[in-house]
mmCIF file of C-alpha atoms in Angstrom:
data_model
loop_
_atom_site.group_PDB
_atom_site.id
_atom_site.type_symbol
_atom_site.label_atom_id
_atom_site.label_comp_id
_atom_site.label_asym_id
_atom_site.label_seq_id
_atom_site.Cartn_x
_atom_site.Cartn_y
_atom_site.Cartn_z
ATOM 1 C CA UNK A 1 30.099 1.427 -12.090
ATOM 2 C CA UNK A 2 29.863 -2.058 -10.454
ATOM 3 C CA UNK A 3 27.789 -0.646 -7.635
ATOM 4 C CA UNK A 4 24.639 0.598 -9.444
ATOM 5 C CA UNK A 5 21.830 -1.286 -10.272
ATOM 6 C CA UNK A 6 19.741 0.265 -13.463
ATOM 7 C CA UNK A 7 15.779 0.747 -12.284
ATOM 8 C CA UNK A 8 12.709 2.239 -14.136
ATOM 9 C CA UNK A 9 10.423 4.134 -11.298
ATOM 10 C CA UNK A 10 7.093 4.029 -12.293
ATOM 11 C CA UNK A 11 4.229 7.030 -11.236
ATOM 12 C CA UNK A 12 3.468 7.184 -7.879
ATOM 13 C CA UNK A 13 6.001 4.696 -6.342
ATOM 14 C CA UNK A 14 7.126 5.347 -3.476
ATOM 15 C CA UNK A 15 11.109 4.991 -3.299
ATOM 16 C CA UNK A 16 11.448 5.214 0.268
ATOM 17 C CA UNK A 17 9.157 6.476 3.252
ATOM 18 C CA UNK A 18 9.296 8.853 6.050
ATOM 19 C CA UNK A 19 10.940 7.400 9.144
ATOM 20 C CA UNK A 20 12.462 4.402 6.997
ATOM 21 C CA UNK A 21 15.694 2.778 6.793
ATOM 22 C CA UNK A 22 17.528 4.331 4.669
ATOM 23 C CA UNK A 23 19.081 2.179 2.480
ATOM 24 C CA UNK A 24 19.555 3.209 -0.740
ATOM 25 C CA UNK A 25 19.917 6.332 -2.972
ATOM 26 C CA UNK A 26 18.423 6.726 -7.064
ATOM 27 C CA UNK A 27 20.037 8.693 -9.486
ATOM 28 C CA UNK A 28 17.793 9.676 -12.190
ATOM 29 C CA UNK A 29 18.564 10.147 -15.264
ATOM 30 C CA UNK A 30 14.856 11.125 -16.476
ATOM 31 C CA UNK A 31 12.112 11.521 -14.419
ATOM 32 C CA UNK A 32 10.976 13.265 -11.437
ATOM 33 C CA UNK A 33 10.955 12.918 -7.668
ATOM 34 C CA UNK A 34 8.715 14.547 -5.225
ATOM 35 C CA UNK A 35 10.675 14.954 -2.132
ATOM 36 C CA UNK A 36 7.251 15.148 0.875
ATOM 37 C CA UNK A 37 7.222 15.982 3.799
ATOM 38 C CA UNK A 38 4.719 14.424 6.088
ATOM 39 C CA UNK A 39 2.813 15.399 8.541
ATOM 40 C CA UNK A 40 0.583 13.143 11.838
ATOM 41 C CA UNK A 41 -2.714 12.947 9.915
ATOM 42 C CA UNK A 42 -1.856 11.547 6.147
ATOM 43 C CA UNK A 43 -1.026 14.535 4.386
ATOM 44 C CA UNK A 44 1.862 15.582 2.602
ATOM 45 C CA UNK A 45 3.664 18.396 0.958
ATOM 46 C CA UNK A 46 6.286 18.512 -1.545
ATOM 47 C CA UNK A 47 9.480 20.529 0.064
ATOM 48 C CA UNK A 48 11.741 19.850 -3.387
ATOM 49 C CA UNK A 49 12.268 17.964 -6.599
ATOM 50 C CA UNK A 50 14.725 15.589 -7.935
ATOM 51 C CA UNK A 51 16.026 15.096 -11.276
ATOM 52 C CA UNK A 52 18.657 14.493 -13.645
ATOM 53 C CA UNK A 53 20.486 16.955 -12.078
ATOM 54 C CA UNK A 54 21.169 15.193 -8.690
ATOM 55 C CA UNK A 55 20.211 12.756 -6.444
ATOM 56 C CA UNK A 56 17.989 11.300 -3.453
ATOM 57 C CA UNK A 57 18.590 11.282 0.083
ATOM 58 C CA UNK A 58 21.169 14.283 1.080
ATOM 59 C CA UNK A 59 20.645 12.962 4.815
ATOM 60 C CA UNK A 60 23.137 10.117 3.278
ATOM 61 C CA UNK A 61 25.581 12.326 2.265
ATOM 62 C CA UNK A 62 25.808 13.763 5.806
ATOM 63 C CA UNK A 63 26.492 10.399 6.824
ATOM 64 C CA UNK A 64 22.174 9.772 7.738
ATOM 65 C CA UNK A 65 20.837 6.015 7.676
ATOM 66 C CA UNK A 66 17.223 7.139 8.267
ATOM 67 C CA UNK A 67 15.135 8.766 5.553
ATOM 68 C CA UNK A 68 13.173 11.981 7.374
ATOM 69 C CA UNK A 69 10.876 12.401 4.426
ATOM 70 C CA UNK A 70 8.914 10.278 1.713
ATOM 71 C CA UNK A 71 10.217 10.103 -1.841
ATOM 72 C CA UNK A 72 7.843 10.042 -4.371
ATOM 73 C CA UNK A 73 8.293 9.145 -7.680
ATOM 74 C CA UNK A 74 5.955 12.018 -10.505
ATOM 75 C CA UNK A 75 7.516 11.782 -13.427
ATOM 76 C CA UNK A 76 8.109 8.100 -14.643
ATOM 77 C CA UNK A 77 12.102 7.385 -15.533
ATOM 78 C CA UNK A 78 14.824 5.085 -15.663
ATOM 79 C CA UNK A 79 16.828 6.102 -12.542
ATOM 80 C CA UNK A 80 20.876 3.985 -11.384
ATOM 81 C CA UNK A 81 20.616 2.464 -7.516
ATOM 82 C CA UNK A 82 23.011 2.482 -5.467
ATOM 83 C CA UNK A 83 23.238 1.307 -1.674
ATOM 84 C CA UNK A 84 23.915 3.371 0.874
ATOM 85 C CA UNK A 85 27.347 0.893 2.295
ATOM 86 C CA UNK A 86 28.281 1.774 -1.911
ATOM 87 C CA UNK A 87 27.847 5.330 -1.725
ATOM 88 C CA UNK A 88 29.552 5.658 1.822
ATOM 89 C CA UNK A 89 32.100 4.152 1.170
ATOM 90 C CA UNK A 90 32.512 6.007 -2.831
ATOM 91 C CA UNK A 91 32.868 9.019 -0.803
ATOM 92 C CA UNK A 92 34.937 7.892 0.927
ATOM 93 C CA UNK A 93 37.656 6.522 -1.581
ATOM 94 C CA UNK A 94 36.810 9.126 -4.393
ATOM 95 C CA UNK A 95 38.247 12.478 -3.629
ATOM 96 C CA UNK A 96 35.747 13.712 -6.754
ATOM 97 C CA UNK A 97 32.711 12.444 -6.252
ATOM 98 C CA UNK A 98 32.804 13.944 -2.880
ATOM 99 C CA UNK A 99 33.243 16.527 -3.698
ATOM 100 C CA UNK A 100 30.416 17.038 -6.473
ATOM 101 C CA UNK A 101 28.448 15.384 -4.026
ATOM 102 C CA UNK A 102 28.611 18.485 -1.402
ATOM 103 C CA UNK A 103 27.930 20.666 -4.401
ATOM 104 C CA UNK A 104 24.443 19.190 -4.694
ATOM 105 C CA UNK A 105 23.793 18.923 -1.085
ATOM 106 C CA UNK A 106 24.275 22.899 -1.521
ATOM 107 C CA UNK A 107 22.149 22.984 -4.731
ATOM 108 C CA UNK A 108 20.029 20.898 -2.770
ATOM 109 C CA UNK A 109 19.447 23.458 0.106
ATOM 110 C CA UNK A 110 19.163 26.437 -1.677
ATOM 111 C CA UNK A 111 16.143 24.787 -3.750
ATOM 112 C CA UNK A 112 14.673 23.873 -0.185
ATOM 113 C CA UNK A 113 15.457 28.110 1.276
ATOM 114 C CA UNK A 114 13.698 29.248 -2.108
ATOM 115 C CA UNK A 115 10.306 27.189 -2.397
ATOM 116 C CA UNK A 116 9.580 27.604 1.530
ATOM 117 C CA UNK A 117 9.990 31.432 0.691
ATOM 118 C CA UNK A 118 8.046 31.290 -2.727
ATOM 119 C CA UNK A 119 4.957 29.578 -0.461
ATOM 120 C CA UNK A 120 4.781 32.350 1.195
ATOM 121 C CA UNK A 121 5.835 35.408 -1.067
ATOM 122 C CA UNK A 122 3.689 34.629 -4.122
ATOM 123 C CA UNK A 123 0.629 33.667 -5.947
ATOM 124 C CA UNK A 124 -0.162 30.024 -6.877
ATOM 125 C CA UNK A 125 -0.772 30.619 -10.545
ATOM 126 C CA UNK A 126 3.391 31.322 -10.048
ATOM 127 C CA UNK A 127 4.099 28.529 -8.195
ATOM 128 C CA UNK A 128 2.006 26.198 -10.513
ATOM 129 C CA UNK A 129 3.676 27.340 -12.849
ATOM 130 C CA UNK A 130 7.295 27.220 -10.732
ATOM 131 C CA UNK A 131 6.337 23.659 -10.510
ATOM 132 C CA UNK A 132 5.142 23.012 -14.111
ATOM 133 C CA UNK A 133 8.529 24.621 -15.525
ATOM 134 C CA UNK A 134 11.054 22.831 -13.224
ATOM 135 C CA UNK A 135 8.777 19.270 -14.109
ATOM 136 C CA UNK A 136 9.448 20.459 -17.803
ATOM 137 C CA UNK A 137 13.483 20.734 -17.113
ATOM 138 C CA UNK A 138 14.220 17.403 -15.706
ATOM 139 C CA UNK A 139 11.379 15.953 -18.919
ATOM 140 C CA UNK A 140 12.019 15.559 -22.462
ATOM 141 C CA UNK A 141 8.179 15.985 -23.130
ATOM 142 C CA UNK A 142 5.915 19.096 -22.859
ATOM 143 C CA UNK A 143 3.143 16.632 -22.197
ATOM 144 C CA UNK A 144 2.899 15.858 -17.854
ATOM 145 C CA UNK A 145 1.024 13.184 -17.096
ATOM 146 C CA UNK A 146 -0.069 14.538 -13.351
ATOM 147 C CA UNK A 147 -3.434 15.199 -12.175
ATOM 148 C CA UNK A 148 -4.892 17.729 -10.931
ATOM 149 C CA UNK A 149 -6.063 16.091 -7.584
ATOM 150 C CA UNK A 150 -1.620 15.305 -7.733
ATOM 151 C CA UNK A 151 -0.901 19.383 -8.197
ATOM 152 C CA UNK A 152 -3.405 20.432 -5.534
ATOM 153 C CA UNK A 153 -1.272 17.657 -2.766
ATOM 154 C CA UNK A 154 1.836 19.108 -4.496
ATOM 155 C CA UNK A 155 0.913 23.046 -3.276
ATOM 156 C CA UNK A 156 -0.290 22.728 -0.658
ATOM 157 C CA UNK A 157 -3.640 23.113 -1.689
ATOM 158 C CA UNK A 158 -7.022 22.272 -1.891
ATOM 159 C CA UNK A 159 -8.086 21.158 -5.417
ATOM 160 C CA UNK A 160 -10.674 23.806 -6.832
ATOM 161 C CA UNK A 161 -7.741 26.467 -5.457
ATOM 162 C CA UNK A 162 -5.631 24.752 -8.022
ATOM 163 C CA UNK A 163 -8.189 24.250 -10.825
ATOM 164 C CA UNK A 164 -9.136 28.221 -10.637
ATOM 165 C CA UNK A 165 -5.346 28.622 -10.773
ATOM 166 C CA UNK A 166 -4.541 25.758 -13.764
ATOM 167 C CA UNK A 167 -7.430 27.770 -15.422
ATOM 168 C CA UNK A 168 -5.901 30.776 -15.764
ATOM 169 C CA UNK A 169 -2.874 29.761 -17.155
ATOM 170 C CA UNK A 170 -4.863 27.754 -19.474
ATOM 171 C CA UNK A 171 -7.306 31.006 -20.561
ATOM 172 C CA UNK A 172 -3.438 33.003 -21.636
ATOM 173 C CA UNK A 173 -3.268 30.253 -23.830
ATOM 174 C CA UNK A 174 0.616 28.557 -22.125
ATOM 175 C CA UNK A 175 -0.753 25.337 -20.381
ATOM 176 C CA UNK A 176 -3.904 23.151 -21.837
ATOM 177 C CA UNK A 177 -5.534 20.444 -19.366
ATOM 178 C CA UNK A 178 -6.065 16.902 -20.491
ATOM 179 C CA UNK A 179 -7.276 14.015 -18.355
ATOM 180 C CA UNK A 180 -3.780 13.014 -15.855
ATOM 181 C CA UNK A 181 -2.447 14.984 -18.103
ATOM 182 C CA UNK A 182 -1.103 19.182 -18.532
ATOM 183 C CA UNK A 183 0.677 20.352 -21.889
ATOM 184 C CA UNK A 184 2.514 23.472 -21.571
ATOM 185 C CA UNK A 185 1.592 25.293 -24.839
ATOM 186 C CA UNK A 186 4.253 28.072 -24.380
ATOM 187 C CA UNK A 187 7.631 27.380 -22.064
ATOM 188 C CA UNK A 188 8.501 31.508 -22.338
ATOM 189 C CA UNK A 189 5.146 32.960 -22.115
ATOM 190 C CA UNK A 190 4.974 30.253 -18.655
ATOM 191 C CA UNK A 191 8.243 31.499 -17.546
ATOM 192 C CA UNK A 192 6.890 35.615 -17.613
ATOM 193 C CA UNK A 193 3.864 33.932 -15.793
ATOM 194 C CA UNK A 194 5.905 32.573 -12.899
ATOM 195 C CA UNK A 195 7.424 33.877 -9.994
ATOM 196 C CA UNK A 196 11.058 35.363 -10.094
ATOM 197 C CA UNK A 197 11.977 31.930 -8.100
ATOM 198 C CA UNK A 198 11.723 30.253 -10.933
ATOM 199 C CA UNK A 199 15.363 31.385 -12.238
ATOM 200 C CA UNK A 200 16.248 32.263 -8.924
ATOM 201 C CA UNK A 201 16.562 28.224 -8.380
ATOM 202 C CA UNK A 202 17.797 27.703 -12.196
ATOM 203 C CA UNK A 203 20.602 29.628 -11.586
ATOM 204 C CA UNK A 204 21.606 28.690 -8.100
ATOM 205 C CA UNK A 205 21.762 25.240 -9.418
ATOM 206 C CA UNK A 206 24.192 26.531 -13.139
ATOM 207 C CA UNK A 207 26.114 28.111 -9.627
ATOM 208 C CA UNK A 208 26.398 24.387 -7.514
ATOM 209 C CA UNK A 209 26.304 22.030 -11.506
ATOM 210 C CA UNK A 210 27.114 23.985 -14.416
ATOM 211 C CA UNK A 211 26.728 20.640 -16.585
ATOM 212 C CA UNK A 212 23.111 20.106 -15.598
ATOM 213 C CA UNK A 213 19.299 20.575 -17.651
ATOM 214 C CA UNK A 214 20.254 23.823 -16.060
#
């Protein structure tokens, strides 16, 4: 506990950039952080999301000292911040903490693998429904403070394409779109509109980390 600093993460804040020194590990207790791949032309795409079930900088668990990804705050909230040095000491001196972190690595990697498969196998409408549900699971509000531009970037498509997919969900009465906001009206309906990957990720997190939100 003495090694943890409680901080507030702001929307669109970059906690860590690609190819930067991996100096800290963040444990969100509210809000959501996106793990982004950054390409040479500046474009980005989301590989995974992190909420109160886990922590950032999975590479630190494996001993890395530099980040290969960008960590972007999607939904603001609180987090506990810990230096990598303190994190490494805790991994070495606390077997229960080390076991928990290794379990999280497995859950995180399975989320990434499912996301990769999902991007190639399922429709944008299904992927959008899954993404909205995963955001909602990490928070406490049906109103998600996100823009369609952000949704397009995260899902790796053009804005008009994401607009069409969101319009389909809205016409079905599952969500309503506002300025810089998407509100979930029917969570169960959104689950049915989503692909099976949503439930699969929840099941894997629940298996590895049974005391989390899942």
